[in-house]
mmCIF file of C-alpha atoms in Angstrom:
data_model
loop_
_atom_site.group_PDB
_atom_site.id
_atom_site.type_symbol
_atom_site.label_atom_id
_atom_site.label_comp_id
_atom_site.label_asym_id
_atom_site.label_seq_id
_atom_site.Cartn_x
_atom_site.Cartn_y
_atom_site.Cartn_z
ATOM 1 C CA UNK Z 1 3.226 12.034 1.433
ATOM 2 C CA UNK Z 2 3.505 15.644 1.546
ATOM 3 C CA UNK Z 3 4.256 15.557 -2.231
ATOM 4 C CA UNK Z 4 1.441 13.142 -3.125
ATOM 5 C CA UNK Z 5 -1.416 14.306 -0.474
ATOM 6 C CA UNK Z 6 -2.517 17.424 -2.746
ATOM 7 C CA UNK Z 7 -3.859 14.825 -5.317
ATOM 8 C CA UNK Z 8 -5.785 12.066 -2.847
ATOM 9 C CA UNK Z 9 -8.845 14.472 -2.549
ATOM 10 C CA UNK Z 10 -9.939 12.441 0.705
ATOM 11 C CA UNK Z 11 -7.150 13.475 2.605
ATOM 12 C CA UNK Z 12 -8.063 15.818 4.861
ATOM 13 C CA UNK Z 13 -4.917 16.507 7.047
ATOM 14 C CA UNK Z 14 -0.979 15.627 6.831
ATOM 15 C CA UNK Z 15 1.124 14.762 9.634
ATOM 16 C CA UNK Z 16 4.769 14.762 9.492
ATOM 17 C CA UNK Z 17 7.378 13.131 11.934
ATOM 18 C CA UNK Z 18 11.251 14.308 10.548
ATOM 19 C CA UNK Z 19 10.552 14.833 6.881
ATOM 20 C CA UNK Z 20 13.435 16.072 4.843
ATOM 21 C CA UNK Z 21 12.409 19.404 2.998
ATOM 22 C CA UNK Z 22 14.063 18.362 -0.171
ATOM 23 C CA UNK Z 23 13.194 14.509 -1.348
ATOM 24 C CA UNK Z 24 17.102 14.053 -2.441
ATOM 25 C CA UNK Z 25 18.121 14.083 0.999
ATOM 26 C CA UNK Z 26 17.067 10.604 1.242
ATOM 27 C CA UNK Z 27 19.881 9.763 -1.118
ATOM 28 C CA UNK Z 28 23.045 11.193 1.980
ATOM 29 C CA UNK Z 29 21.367 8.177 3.427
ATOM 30 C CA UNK Z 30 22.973 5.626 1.079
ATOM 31 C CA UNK Z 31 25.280 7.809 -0.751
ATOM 32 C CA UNK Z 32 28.177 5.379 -0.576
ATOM 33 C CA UNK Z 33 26.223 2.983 -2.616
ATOM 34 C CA UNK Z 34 25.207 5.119 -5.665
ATOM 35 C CA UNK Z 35 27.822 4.061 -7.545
ATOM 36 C CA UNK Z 36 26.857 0.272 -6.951
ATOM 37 C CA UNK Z 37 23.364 0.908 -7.459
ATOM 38 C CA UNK Z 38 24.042 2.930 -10.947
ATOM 39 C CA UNK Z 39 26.122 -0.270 -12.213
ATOM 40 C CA UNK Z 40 23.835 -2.895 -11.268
ATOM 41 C CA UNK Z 41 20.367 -1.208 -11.380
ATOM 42 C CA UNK Z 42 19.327 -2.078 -7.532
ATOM 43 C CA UNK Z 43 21.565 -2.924 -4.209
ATOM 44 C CA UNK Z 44 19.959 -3.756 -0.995
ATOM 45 C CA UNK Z 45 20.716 -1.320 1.887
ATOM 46 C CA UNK Z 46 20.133 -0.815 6.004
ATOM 47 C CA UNK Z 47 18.802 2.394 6.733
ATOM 48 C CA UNK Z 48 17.998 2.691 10.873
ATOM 49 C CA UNK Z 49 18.901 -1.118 10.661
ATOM 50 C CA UNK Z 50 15.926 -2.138 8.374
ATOM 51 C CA UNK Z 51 16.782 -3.637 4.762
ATOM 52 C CA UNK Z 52 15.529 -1.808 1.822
ATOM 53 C CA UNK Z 53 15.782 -2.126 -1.907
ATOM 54 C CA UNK Z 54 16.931 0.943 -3.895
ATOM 55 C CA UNK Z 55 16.767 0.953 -7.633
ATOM 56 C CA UNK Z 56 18.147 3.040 -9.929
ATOM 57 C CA UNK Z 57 14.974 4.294 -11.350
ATOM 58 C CA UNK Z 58 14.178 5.884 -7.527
ATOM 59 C CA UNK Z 59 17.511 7.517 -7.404
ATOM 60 C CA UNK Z 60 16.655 9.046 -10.814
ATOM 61 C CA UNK Z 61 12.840 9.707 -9.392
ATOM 62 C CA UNK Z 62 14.650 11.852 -6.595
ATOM 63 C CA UNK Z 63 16.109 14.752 -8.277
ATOM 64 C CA UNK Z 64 12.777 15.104 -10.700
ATOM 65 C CA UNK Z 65 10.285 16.187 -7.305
ATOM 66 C CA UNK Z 66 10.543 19.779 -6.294
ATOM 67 C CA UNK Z 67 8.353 19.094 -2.844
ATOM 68 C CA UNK Z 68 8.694 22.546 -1.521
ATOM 69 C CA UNK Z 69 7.272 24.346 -5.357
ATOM 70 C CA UNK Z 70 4.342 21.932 -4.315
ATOM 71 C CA UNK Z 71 3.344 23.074 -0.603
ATOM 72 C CA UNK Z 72 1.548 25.921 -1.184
ATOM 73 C CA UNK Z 73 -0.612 24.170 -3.181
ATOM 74 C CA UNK Z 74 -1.191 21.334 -0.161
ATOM 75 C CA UNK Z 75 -4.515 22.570 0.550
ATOM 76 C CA UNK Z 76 -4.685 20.372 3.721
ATOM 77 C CA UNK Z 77 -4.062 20.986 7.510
ATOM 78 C CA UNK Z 78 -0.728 20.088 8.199
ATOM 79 C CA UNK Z 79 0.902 19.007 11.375
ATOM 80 C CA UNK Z 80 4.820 18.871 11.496
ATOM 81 C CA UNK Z 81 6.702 17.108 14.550
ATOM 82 C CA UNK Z 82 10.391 17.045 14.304
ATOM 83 C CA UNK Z 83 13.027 17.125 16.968
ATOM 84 C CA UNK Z 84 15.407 20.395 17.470
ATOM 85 C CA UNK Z 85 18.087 17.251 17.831
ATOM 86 C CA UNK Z 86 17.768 15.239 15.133
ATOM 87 C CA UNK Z 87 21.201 14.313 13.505
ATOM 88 C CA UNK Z 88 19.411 12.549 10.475
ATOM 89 C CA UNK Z 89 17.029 15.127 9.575
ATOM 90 C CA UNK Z 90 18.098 18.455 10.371
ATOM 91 C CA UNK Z 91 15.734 20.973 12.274
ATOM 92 C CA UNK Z 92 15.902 23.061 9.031
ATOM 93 C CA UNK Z 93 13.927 20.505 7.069
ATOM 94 C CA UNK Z 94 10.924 21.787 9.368
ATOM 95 C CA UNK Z 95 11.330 25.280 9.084
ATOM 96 C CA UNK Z 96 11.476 24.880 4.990
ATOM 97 C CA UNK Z 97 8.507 22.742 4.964
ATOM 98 C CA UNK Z 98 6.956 25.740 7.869
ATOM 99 C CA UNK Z 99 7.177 28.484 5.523
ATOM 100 C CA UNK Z 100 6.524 26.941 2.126
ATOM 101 C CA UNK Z 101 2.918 25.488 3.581
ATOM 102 C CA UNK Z 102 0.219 27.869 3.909
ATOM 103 C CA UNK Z 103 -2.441 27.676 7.272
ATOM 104 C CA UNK Z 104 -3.912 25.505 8.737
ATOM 105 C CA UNK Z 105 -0.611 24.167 9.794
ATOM 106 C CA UNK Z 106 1.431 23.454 13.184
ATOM 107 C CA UNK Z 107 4.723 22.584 14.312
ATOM 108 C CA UNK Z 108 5.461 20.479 17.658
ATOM 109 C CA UNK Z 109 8.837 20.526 18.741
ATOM 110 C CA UNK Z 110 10.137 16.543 20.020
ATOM 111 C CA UNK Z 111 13.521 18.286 21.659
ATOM 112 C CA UNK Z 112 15.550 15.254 23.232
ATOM 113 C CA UNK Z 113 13.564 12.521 21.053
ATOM 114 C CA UNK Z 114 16.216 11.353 19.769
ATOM 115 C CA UNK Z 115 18.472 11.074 22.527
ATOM 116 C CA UNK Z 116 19.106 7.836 24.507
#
């Protein structure tokens, strides 16, 4: 969203929860399939115990988007949770995303939210 929201002109506002700062972190999350996925073109994988098809041509779609080049360019309020904690989504995700947006923006700290 936070690469796409700059060109849906009735989008007012963005609001984050965890976002990765760099859209080829999503690929640590099935990196031990790559090789499967490259071979047959698309492999079904869990990520946080859901099942979700990932083709080839997303992989390749990855590496082309440059999301923090894009933020300053947002041009929408932007609110940003994200958790100190997180193990999935480090805390320095958020402050990327922090300083590469310009104002109106706002950052609310979820310490222990993902904890059990």
């Amino acid at each position: 969203m936070l690469a796409a929201a700059a060109d849906v002109p009735e989008a007012r506002a963005v609001v984050t929860i965890a976002a990765p700062s760099d859209p080829t972190h999503v690929k640590g999350l099935f990196a031990r399939h790559l090789e499967e996925i490259g071979t047959k073109g698309e492999v079904e994988v869990v990520l946080a115990g859901r099942p979700f098809r990932i083709s080839r041509a997303f992989v390749d779609d990855l590496a082309e988007h440059r999301l923090l080049d894009r933020l300053p360019d947002l041009h929408k309020a932007l609110l940003m949770f994200h958790s100190p904690t997180d193990a999935t989504v480090g805390i320095e995700n958020a402050s990327r995303i922090f300083t590469a947006a310009k104002h109106p923006k706002s950052f609310v700290s979820l310490a222990g939210a993902d904890t059990c």
